[in-house]
Amino acid sequence: MMNLVKYISSLSLVILSGFLLVACEDFLDRQEDEKLTFEKIWESRNTTKQYWLNAMSFLPRENANGIGDLDPYIGASDEASIAFEREFRAMNFGSWNTSNIPYYKFDYYYRGIRECNIFLQNADKCSDPLLDKHELAKWKIQTRFARAYYYFLLMRDFGPVFLLGDELLDFTASTEELYRPRNTWEECVNYVVGEMNACAENPVMQKQADLSNGEWGFATQGACYAVISRLTLYSARDLFNGNTLYRNLINPVSEAFPEQSGKALFPQTYDANKWLVAAQAAHKVFDDGSYKLYRAGNGNPYEDYYGIGYKLWNSELIWTDGYFSRRGWAITTLPTGVGGTAWGGVGPTQKMVDAYAMDNGRYPIIGYNVEDTPIIDADAGYSLEEELVKTDWEYPAKGWSTSDNYWIKAPNMYKNREPRFYITVFFSGNYWLHGEAKTPISFAKGGNGNKSHDYPKSGYMCNRFYDHYQNSASENWGNITFPVFRLGEIYLNFIEAVLECKKRSVTLPAGYYEEAIEKWNDLRNRAGVPPILEVYPGASVEELIELYRRERQVELAFERHRYFDTRTWMIAEKTDGGKMYGMDTTCPLGNMSPTETPDGFWKRVVFETRIFNKNHYLYPFSQREIDRNKMLVQNYGW
C-alpha cells in the first residue's frame, strides 16, 4: 500500500541530493540563487512531483522513530516517564536556554513554508503532457494544507509567529532588510483558520470516503476542520485568552511595519465567545459525516479502545502521519525481559496510573494532600490502606491480545479499573503478552525488566501501541497508522467548549449541551464505563469540567496531547513540575527469580523531581535569531 508519507520517504533523498539546492539553515539565513536549476524542475512531471514531495516532507512523523527522538511531547509531559537521555531531559529539569533549545523547529518549519510557496507559485508552469491537471490540482491543495499546518505547528510551540502569506523572502537582501516583527496571536489564528477553510471548501479537497487506497494519508476536508477545531480550542484556553503574564510582549514601533507597530502580541482581554467558536469548529467535523468512533462490533470495550491504534486506517482516524512499521513505538515500550530488540523505558507516571476510573466509572483518586498522599473518593470502591495489598483477581486480556483472561496475584491498586487502564498501563508482576507467548516481567532492581539503563523509572510500561498479537521476540512488530487527529479528540474538544460556554453564560446553539453529554456518554460507552451523569448525578458545570479533563487525560493517553493540554490550560506549573512518583524500581530482587517482584517494590516513591517555570509555557526563539532580527520580541521569561 502506498501513501503520501511513503512517497516522501522514498523520494526526498533523491530531491535533496539531485536538482534541489539545500534550503537555508535558519529562517533569515541568506540563500544562493536557485535559478541555475530552477526552470528545469518544472519541465517534467517527475521533477515537479519531487518538488511537491519535498514541500510535504516537513510534516512530522509521530510514529517513525523511537519515542523522544524527534519531539518532547511525551518525554516532557507529566503522563510519562522515559529512561533515555534525550533532549527532553533538559526540559524536565529546567536546564534549557536560548542557546540550547531541545527540538528547535522554528527555522525547519519556515523552510517547509518556503518550499510550499515555491511549489504553489511555479507548479502551473509544468508543461509535461504526462502531468494530469487534476493530479496537479490535488498536489497544490495538499501543499496549501501543509503550509497552513506548518504555521499551526509553529504556533503551538512559540505562540504568534511571522505570517509570510505567498511571500518568498529575498535572501539576497541585507540582514536589516529582512527584519520583521511577529504577527499577533489573533492574526495567526485567523490566517490558519482561513487557509484551512479555503482548503476544505476547495472542490479538489476530498472527503475521507473519496480517497483511493493510494491516497490514504492525504489531508481531507475533515482534516482541515480538525486542525481548526484543535487550534480554536487552544485559542480559547487561558494561555492564549487574556493571559496577563504576556502583557509586556509588544512589537517595537516601526514605520516599516505600521500594521504591527506597537501591537500587543497576545490578547489581553478574556473573550468567552472563543469557546463558542471552538464548539462550532468541532461540530463542523461531525457535519462532515466521514468518521465514527471505532468499535469492533462485538461489544468488547478492550478491543474497541485498543483498535484505535491497532486497526489500520480505521473509521475514527481523521488524519494520520502515515503507514509505518510499529517498531519505532514498540521497541521503546517493550520490557527487556521479553527478548529480541527491546529498549523498554517508556511508561506512565504514578499520577497517570491514578488518573483512571474504576470499572464503575468513578475516579478513585481526586487529588493529593500536601504530603502527596492520595485523596480518595469514598464512593469509588477504592481503599488507600489496601491499594498495595496483593490479592488474586482476573486480568482482562481477551480482546486485545491472543490470550484469554487469566488470574494473577497483584496489588488491589490495579484491580477493577476501567478497560482503558489495562490497554495503556502495564505493571510489574504481570505477563507481557506477545503473540502466543506470555512473559512474566519484573521491574524491581535486577529483574528481567530492569537489567540495565533501559527500564521504566516509574515502574510502569506503556502498553497501548505495542502489537500484542505479534511476537516481537522474533522481530515481528506489525504496522500502525498513528492517530494524529481522530474523532474521539474532536468529541472531547466539543465537550470542553460547550461546558466552558455553560460556565461563562455564553449562549449555545439549540441542542449543543445535550449533544455534548451524548457524545461524552458515547466515548465512555466505548470505553466500557457508565454515562457521566449517571455516575456523578447533580455534578455542577465546574465539576463536569474537572471530570472532563480527567476523561481527556486517559482517553488521549500517549497521543501527544497532554503536553499541550497542561500548557494551554496553564496548569503545568503544578502538573509538570515537582515530584514524580512511581513504584520503587530501586528495590533489589535479592534471591528471587528475575521474573518475580519483591514486596518492597510496592510503594509510592519519588523517581525524579522536575522543574517547570512560568517561562516554560512557550518555547523561546533562539538567541541567534534574536541577535539577527532586532524586531523579534522574545517570549516571556527568556
XYZ file of C-alpha atoms in Angstrom:
638
model
C 0.000 0.000 0.000
C 1.424 3.376 -0.981
C 0.551 6.683 0.630
C 1.786 10.241 0.909
C 4.369 9.701 3.623
C 5.806 6.632 1.918
C 6.171 8.661 -1.273
C 8.026 11.295 0.695
C 10.282 8.751 2.384
C 11.330 7.153 -0.894
C 11.868 10.322 -2.891
C 13.067 13.037 -0.550
C 16.679 11.852 -0.663
C 16.580 11.938 -4.447
C 15.345 15.502 -4.318
C 17.830 16.766 -1.824
C 20.809 15.101 -3.461
C 19.781 15.943 -7.003
C 18.305 19.040 -8.556
C 17.225 20.916 -5.419
C 19.626 23.149 -3.547
C 19.593 22.738 0.226
C 17.349 25.291 1.940
C 18.707 27.865 4.351
C 19.858 26.800 7.782
C 17.751 29.413 9.552
C 14.676 31.467 8.666
C 16.680 34.610 7.981
C 19.795 32.985 6.529
C 20.914 34.050 3.092
C 20.458 31.507 0.349
C 22.153 31.095 -3.008
C 20.199 31.952 -6.135
C 18.256 28.842 -7.226
C 17.811 29.848 -10.880
C 20.602 27.659 -12.225
C 18.448 24.555 -11.778
C 15.104 26.117 -11.118
C 13.495 26.306 -14.565
C 14.232 22.695 -15.468
C 12.347 21.453 -12.400
C 9.020 22.468 -13.929
C 9.621 20.894 -17.334
C 8.918 17.360 -16.121
C 6.046 15.740 -14.250
C 8.562 13.679 -12.305
C 10.667 16.565 -11.010
C 7.570 18.679 -10.369
C 6.221 15.848 -8.259
C 9.534 15.539 -6.470
C 9.448 19.213 -5.559
C 5.917 18.740 -4.261
C 7.027 15.809 -2.118
C 9.900 17.867 -0.778
C 7.471 20.608 0.283
C 5.383 17.966 2.061
C 8.380 16.256 3.683
C 8.449 18.714 6.590
C 5.296 17.148 8.020
C 6.213 15.492 11.332
C 6.196 11.721 11.607
C 4.923 10.949 15.043
C 5.487 7.209 14.884
C 8.509 6.758 12.645
C 11.196 6.780 15.319
C 11.702 5.864 18.957
C 9.756 7.922 21.479
C 11.506 11.139 22.451
C 13.867 11.181 19.483
C 12.044 13.802 17.397
C 9.943 15.844 19.848
C 9.429 16.440 23.589
C 5.682 15.946 23.659
C 5.683 12.673 25.591
C 9.009 12.914 27.409
C 8.319 16.420 28.777
C 4.761 15.584 29.788
C 3.595 14.574 33.253
C 1.945 11.453 31.834
C 5.275 9.823 31.001
C 8.494 8.524 32.444
C 11.191 7.937 29.830
C 14.540 6.426 30.741
C 16.535 7.578 27.744
C 18.843 10.578 27.938
C 17.341 12.647 25.152
C 16.893 16.383 24.700
C 13.589 16.490 26.587
C 15.519 15.808 29.810
C 16.709 19.423 29.734
C 13.024 20.409 29.742
C 12.286 18.048 32.645
C 14.920 19.728 34.790
C 14.646 23.330 33.569
C 18.187 23.391 32.183
C 17.353 24.616 28.692
C 18.026 28.149 27.486
C 18.013 30.220 24.304
C 21.326 28.741 23.195
C 20.279 25.172 23.963
C 16.685 24.607 22.845
C 15.545 20.982 22.570
C 13.937 20.041 19.258
C 14.059 23.597 17.943
C 11.898 23.631 14.806
C 11.433 27.343 14.110
C 13.718 27.505 11.083
C 12.741 23.990 9.998
C 9.051 24.787 9.521
C 9.832 28.085 7.796
C 11.893 26.137 5.304
C 8.825 23.997 4.758
C 6.673 27.102 4.297
C 9.153 28.476 1.758
C 9.169 25.203 -0.211
C 5.364 25.222 -0.243
C 5.327 28.781 -1.559
C 7.832 27.953 -4.271
C 5.765 24.981 -5.386
C 2.459 26.877 -5.353
C 3.905 29.733 -7.387
C 5.576 27.569 -10.012
C 3.722 24.262 -10.360
C 1.430 25.577 -13.090
C 4.468 26.121 -15.287
C 4.820 22.390 -15.788
C 4.254 21.744 -19.483
C 4.790 17.984 -19.401
C 1.795 16.331 -21.181
C 2.164 13.401 -18.763
C 1.005 15.621 -15.919
C -2.745 15.437 -15.475
C -4.159 18.822 -14.438
C -6.460 17.259 -11.860
C -3.490 15.469 -10.323
C -1.606 18.761 -10.174
C -4.590 20.432 -8.515
C -4.511 17.748 -5.801
C -0.814 18.356 -5.204
C -1.447 22.083 -4.886
C -4.281 21.770 -2.378
C -2.253 19.321 -0.285
C 0.606 21.820 -0.339
C -1.634 24.650 0.779
C -2.858 22.479 3.642
C 0.728 21.629 4.620
C 1.751 25.292 4.615
C -1.074 26.203 6.995
C -0.303 23.173 9.137
C 3.346 24.225 9.467
C 2.103 27.539 10.883
C -0.136 25.657 13.326
C 2.852 23.598 14.481
C 4.898 26.759 14.992
C 2.086 28.457 16.902
C 1.548 25.655 19.394
C 5.247 25.865 20.359
C 6.023 29.574 20.020
C 2.680 31.385 20.090
C 2.372 34.114 17.428
C 4.945 33.985 14.623
C 5.649 35.685 11.280
C 2.995 35.336 8.588
C 4.554 35.313 5.131
C 1.500 34.519 3.033
C 2.763 33.868 -0.502
C 5.931 35.880 0.027
C 9.306 34.438 -0.873
C 11.893 36.231 1.201
C 14.657 37.831 -0.825
C 17.719 36.136 0.576
C 19.972 38.451 -1.395
C 18.766 41.324 0.805
C 20.750 42.624 3.751
C 20.070 41.340 7.241
C 18.494 44.679 8.164
C 16.130 44.433 5.196
C 14.954 41.078 6.454
C 13.982 42.387 9.891
C 10.305 41.808 10.627
C 8.033 41.784 13.689
C 5.798 38.918 14.762
C 2.153 38.952 13.812
C -0.328 38.900 16.676
C -1.865 35.688 18.006
C -5.268 36.602 16.604
C -3.810 37.339 13.164
C -2.060 33.974 13.172
C -5.222 32.133 14.214
C -7.294 33.924 11.591
C -4.742 33.123 8.904
C -4.558 29.394 9.662
C -8.336 29.093 10.089
C -8.868 30.993 6.829
C -6.391 28.819 4.949
C -7.844 25.591 6.333
C -11.379 26.688 5.463
C -10.253 27.611 1.951
C -8.655 24.186 1.567
C -11.726 22.401 2.914
C -14.078 24.308 0.612
C -11.948 23.780 -2.470
C -13.674 21.153 -4.661
C -10.344 19.410 -5.172
C -10.014 18.680 -1.442
C -11.568 15.253 -0.985
C -13.603 13.734 1.774
C -12.221 10.656 3.500
C -14.580 8.322 1.665
C -13.407 9.645 -1.725
C -9.730 8.780 -1.273
C -8.286 5.950 -3.298
C -6.082 3.444 -1.498
C -3.026 5.174 -2.923
C -4.164 8.478 -1.396
C -4.675 7.285 2.174
C -2.741 9.631 4.407
C -3.625 12.685 2.309
C -5.262 15.592 4.086
C -9.024 15.683 3.621
C -11.842 18.120 4.254
C -12.246 16.559 7.690
C -8.547 17.001 8.448
C -8.804 20.723 7.645
C -11.725 21.121 10.024
C -9.955 19.018 12.689
C -6.961 21.375 12.663
C -9.336 24.318 13.075
C -11.039 22.526 15.962
C -7.810 21.973 17.871
C -6.449 25.446 17.157
C -9.607 27.282 18.186
C -9.783 25.169 21.344
C -6.218 26.140 22.258
C -7.037 29.762 21.441
C -9.970 29.743 23.874
C -7.909 28.371 26.752
C -6.108 30.510 29.316
C -2.668 30.565 27.685
C -3.931 32.461 24.640
C -7.033 34.159 26.017
C -6.448 37.207 28.184
C -3.177 35.919 29.650
C -1.729 38.908 31.506
C 1.559 37.077 32.003
C 2.305 38.146 28.417
C 1.079 41.732 28.755
C 4.516 43.220 28.053
C 5.114 41.295 24.824
C 4.567 44.195 22.451
C 6.050 44.750 19.000
C 8.518 47.633 18.626
C 7.321 50.798 16.954
C 8.260 50.643 13.276
C 7.466 52.802 10.262
C 8.325 49.839 8.019
C 5.522 47.732 9.522
C 2.824 50.193 10.624
C 0.180 47.457 10.866
C 2.297 45.654 13.510
C 3.858 48.690 15.141
C 3.379 48.741 18.902
C 0.841 45.909 18.877
C 0.393 43.516 21.814
C 1.236 40.029 20.565
C -1.190 38.216 22.865
C -4.817 39.238 23.517
C -5.110 40.860 26.941
C -8.899 40.767 27.279
C -10.574 37.455 28.027
C -13.104 36.579 25.310
C -15.588 33.933 26.445
C -17.080 33.773 22.941
C -13.949 31.965 21.794
C -15.455 28.870 23.401
C -18.469 29.143 21.111
C -16.129 29.396 18.120
C -14.350 26.245 19.327
C -17.637 24.389 19.833
C -18.822 25.260 16.330
C -15.452 24.297 14.834
C -15.653 20.841 16.422
C -19.249 20.443 15.280
C -18.183 21.088 11.696
C -16.068 17.929 11.846
C -19.169 15.961 12.859
C -21.074 17.549 9.987
C -18.517 16.099 7.567
C -20.072 12.697 8.264
C -16.992 10.698 7.295
C -15.991 9.380 10.712
C -17.314 7.305 13.579
C -15.840 6.025 16.816
C -14.001 2.782 16.201
C -15.801 -0.286 17.505
C -15.016 -3.861 16.591
C -18.710 -4.685 16.681
C -18.727 -7.394 19.316
C -19.288 -5.274 22.420
C -15.798 -5.742 23.857
C -14.564 -2.338 25.141
C -10.979 -3.618 25.360
C -10.932 -4.473 21.689
C -12.727 -1.241 20.837
C -10.243 1.070 22.573
C -7.165 -0.930 21.588
C -8.365 -0.922 17.978
C -7.932 2.867 17.644
C -4.179 2.376 17.408
C -4.242 -1.186 16.127
C -6.680 -1.335 13.211
C -5.103 0.358 10.197
C -6.973 3.260 8.560
C -9.971 2.666 10.837
C -13.182 4.719 10.839
C -12.096 7.002 13.688
C -8.908 8.280 12.078
C -9.294 11.753 10.584
C -5.641 12.199 9.722
C -2.611 10.042 10.366
C 1.073 10.700 9.798
C 1.315 7.666 7.531
C 1.596 3.914 7.396
C 4.679 2.738 9.287
C 6.189 -0.261 10.936
C 5.215 -0.225 14.601
C 8.834 -0.881 15.580
C 9.588 2.743 16.499
C 6.898 2.716 19.179
C 7.272 -0.895 20.181
C 10.973 -1.156 20.983
C 10.730 1.735 23.454
C 7.658 0.283 25.176
C 8.824 -3.336 25.297
C 10.289 -4.796 28.516
C 13.834 -6.069 28.049
C 12.793 -9.377 29.582
C 10.751 -10.270 26.506
C 13.875 -10.729 24.382
C 14.762 -9.535 20.914
C 15.205 -5.794 20.364
C 13.785 -4.143 23.481
C 14.615 -0.746 24.956
C 11.710 -0.737 27.383
C 11.975 2.656 29.030
C 8.682 4.469 28.344
C 5.890 4.265 30.844
C 3.146 6.099 32.701
C 3.882 8.021 35.877
C 2.036 7.155 39.069
C -0.061 10.275 38.511
C -1.159 8.847 35.162
C -1.966 5.498 36.784
C -4.026 7.301 39.417
C -5.978 9.190 36.735
C -8.007 6.176 35.563
C -11.527 5.445 36.756
C -12.732 2.295 38.426
C -14.926 -0.020 36.368
C -17.947 1.671 37.988
C -16.935 4.889 36.212
C -15.872 6.877 39.297
C -12.389 8.303 39.661
C -10.882 6.877 42.857
C -8.132 9.458 43.423
C -9.427 13.001 43.312
C -6.280 14.846 44.379
C -3.293 14.841 46.718
C -2.653 16.424 50.077
C 0.457 18.440 50.930
C 2.424 15.227 51.576
C 1.392 13.947 48.120
C -0.754 11.247 49.713
C -3.777 10.472 47.503
C -7.186 11.835 48.447
C -9.764 9.098 47.858
C -13.352 9.280 46.643
C -15.147 7.202 49.253
C -17.801 6.157 46.715
C -15.356 4.801 44.130
C -14.733 1.425 45.756
C -11.005 2.018 46.293
C -9.111 1.625 49.554
C -5.930 3.630 50.118
C -4.995 1.384 53.035
C -5.273 -1.737 50.884
C -4.170 -0.386 47.484
C -0.829 -2.234 47.586
C -2.133 -5.421 49.178
C -1.838 -8.285 46.706
C -4.903 -10.414 46.046
C -5.931 -12.918 43.375
C -8.016 -11.438 40.579
C -8.784 -11.971 36.909
C -6.722 -9.919 34.467
C -8.618 -8.834 31.302
C -6.559 -9.823 28.242
C -9.266 -11.020 25.879
C -9.968 -8.649 23.029
C -6.554 -7.007 22.718
C -4.214 -9.998 22.559
C -4.211 -13.648 21.597
C -4.600 -14.568 25.272
C -7.809 -15.201 27.163
C -8.330 -13.617 30.570
C -6.166 -15.117 33.290
C -5.725 -14.953 37.047
C -2.866 -13.082 38.686
C -1.858 -12.095 42.193
C -1.295 -8.350 42.097
C -1.946 -5.195 44.142
C -5.522 -4.008 44.517
C -4.468 -0.666 43.013
C -4.783 -2.254 39.578
C -7.925 -4.273 40.253
C -11.377 -3.359 38.941
C -10.150 -0.468 36.818
C -11.779 0.682 33.583
C -10.734 -1.030 30.297
C -8.582 1.885 29.095
C -6.345 1.351 32.116
C -5.362 -2.186 31.098
C -4.851 -1.213 27.466
C -2.473 1.596 28.482
C -0.753 0.605 31.751
C 1.455 -2.444 32.286
C 2.630 -3.112 35.837
C 5.343 -5.293 37.327
C 4.481 -8.847 38.297
C 2.224 -9.280 35.282
C 2.700 -11.130 31.995
C 3.726 -9.239 28.863
C 1.588 -10.651 26.041
C 3.287 -11.080 22.659
C 1.782 -13.370 20.076
C 1.104 -16.753 21.643
C 3.645 -16.072 24.393
C 3.237 -14.660 27.901
C 6.430 -13.492 29.583
C 6.387 -12.625 33.311
C 8.106 -9.292 33.919
C 9.704 -7.711 36.975
C 10.762 -4.052 37.136
C 12.487 -4.496 40.510
C 16.251 -3.896 40.542
C 17.827 -6.930 38.869
C 14.527 -8.130 37.458
C 14.280 -9.129 33.803
C 12.684 -5.758 33.010
C 15.331 -3.795 34.949
C 18.686 -5.243 33.922
C 20.382 -2.089 32.642
C 19.562 1.571 31.985
C 16.662 0.515 29.727
C 13.799 0.210 32.180
C 10.829 2.431 33.091
C 11.861 4.637 36.003
C 8.267 4.789 37.261
C 7.946 1.014 37.364
C 5.218 1.035 34.710
C 5.327 0.441 30.951
C 3.113 1.943 28.263
C 1.056 -0.960 26.955
C -1.026 0.801 24.361
C 0.697 0.993 20.970
C 2.589 -2.289 21.052
C 1.110 -5.010 18.808
C 0.286 -7.724 21.315
C -0.811 -10.047 18.520
C 2.777 -10.213 17.226
C 5.815 -11.874 18.801
C 8.406 -9.111 18.806
C 10.981 -11.512 20.264
C 11.109 -12.781 16.672
C 11.311 -9.183 15.340
C 7.642 -9.124 14.319
C 6.304 -5.664 15.021
C 3.205 -5.122 12.909
C 2.272 -1.743 11.398
C 0.461 1.363 12.593
C -1.477 4.375 11.348
C -0.954 6.717 14.278
C -3.997 8.825 15.305
C -2.693 12.363 14.824
C -6.305 13.549 14.593
C -9.214 11.269 15.451
C -12.907 11.629 16.129
C -12.545 10.876 19.848
C -10.417 14.007 20.223
C -12.983 16.118 18.367
C -15.723 14.791 20.674
C -13.621 15.935 23.612
C -12.915 19.328 22.016
C -16.652 19.837 21.581
C -17.479 18.751 25.131
C -14.916 21.116 26.650
C -16.023 24.087 24.579
C -19.703 23.512 25.390
C -19.059 23.132 29.127
C -16.972 26.306 29.173
C -19.764 28.142 27.368
C -22.220 26.948 30.022
C -19.843 28.054 32.780
C -19.432 31.514 31.261
C -23.080 32.038 30.207
C -22.299 32.069 26.505
C -25.442 31.295 24.514
C -25.136 27.974 22.703
C -26.988 26.807 19.595
C -30.045 24.729 20.460
C -29.176 21.173 21.429
C -25.420 21.684 21.801
C -25.310 20.875 25.528
C -27.404 17.740 25.124
C -25.262 16.658 22.176
C -22.073 17.211 24.185
C -23.324 14.973 27.001
C -24.470 12.401 24.437
C -21.029 12.336 22.818
C -19.354 12.095 26.215
C -21.547 9.126 27.037
C -20.697 7.557 23.674
C -16.970 7.827 24.442
C -17.469 6.305 27.871
C -19.691 3.570 26.473
C -16.948 2.639 24.027
C -14.551 2.560 26.991
C -16.867 0.299 28.986
C -17.883 2.774 31.712
C -21.326 4.201 32.578
C -22.582 7.645 31.449
C -21.020 10.569 33.250
C -24.224 11.979 34.799
C -25.289 8.510 35.880
C -22.035 8.169 37.793
C -21.954 11.781 39.012
C -25.618 12.869 39.296
C -26.048 16.503 40.174
C -22.494 17.494 39.218
C -22.109 21.237 38.662
C -20.685 22.634 35.432
C -17.397 23.367 37.230
C -17.272 19.762 38.477
C -18.067 18.454 35.000
C -15.155 20.455 33.582
C -12.776 18.798 36.059
C -14.229 15.370 35.256
C -13.879 16.176 31.567
C -10.192 16.976 31.982
C -9.657 13.560 33.570
C -11.571 11.938 30.718
C -9.381 13.691 28.161
C -6.222 12.682 30.007
C -6.998 8.954 29.873
C -8.783 8.792 26.511
C -5.907 10.506 24.672
C -3.075 8.964 26.704
C 0.283 8.866 24.896
C -1.108 10.554 21.777
C 0.943 13.755 22.357
C -1.953 15.792 23.750
C -1.173 16.011 27.450
C 1.911 18.227 26.896
C -0.194 20.886 25.141
C -3.230 20.475 27.390
C -1.358 21.222 30.624
C 0.264 24.239 28.989
C -2.780 25.770 27.317
C -4.851 25.214 30.485
C -1.924 26.858 32.328
C -1.738 24.121 34.974
C 1.717 22.835 34.011
C 3.483 24.545 36.919
C 1.511 22.190 39.154
C 1.322 19.095 36.968
C 4.640 19.057 35.107
C 6.866 20.346 37.875
C 7.690 18.847 41.250
C 7.959 15.273 42.437
C 7.178 12.469 40.005
C 6.074 9.230 41.623
C 6.135 5.567 40.699
C 6.835 2.211 42.290
C 10.239 1.503 43.838
C 12.410 0.272 40.961
C 15.476 0.532 43.231
C 14.173 -2.300 45.408
C 16.650 -5.193 44.955
C 15.471 -8.552 43.734
C 17.580 -10.410 46.276
C 17.439 -14.176 45.874
C 14.180 -14.129 43.979
C 13.733 -15.190 40.345
C 14.297 -12.362 37.786
C 10.620 -12.671 36.842
C 9.363 -12.049 40.390
C 8.607 -8.753 42.099
C 9.526 -8.406 45.801
C 7.051 -6.895 48.270
C 9.394 -3.951 48.849
C 8.765 -2.789 45.277
C 5.165 -1.912 46.035
C 5.320 1.561 47.500
C 4.876 5.084 46.134
C 8.294 6.690 45.768
C 9.747 9.740 44.014
C 11.761 8.692 40.967
C 12.661 12.262 39.952
C 11.850 15.895 40.676
C 11.086 18.096 37.689
C 11.144 21.837 37.177
C 8.525 23.851 35.333
C 8.751 27.629 35.432
C 6.389 30.257 34.037
C 8.612 30.862 31.014
C 8.313 27.203 30.009
C 4.748 27.535 28.754
C 6.093 28.550 25.344
C 9.306 27.838 23.501
C 11.850 30.647 23.243
C 13.319 31.907 19.995
C 16.990 31.085 19.688
C 19.468 33.734 20.764
C 20.911 33.648 17.254
C 17.512 34.595 15.845
C 17.069 37.386 18.380
C 20.536 38.744 17.598
C 19.887 38.848 13.857
C 16.320 40.156 13.847
C 16.133 43.245 16.033
C 12.343 43.427 15.647
C 11.719 39.942 17.023
C 10.178 40.088 20.507
C 11.369 37.187 22.660
C 8.785 35.096 24.531
C 8.170 35.714 28.228
C 10.972 34.993 30.663
C 13.668 34.043 28.185
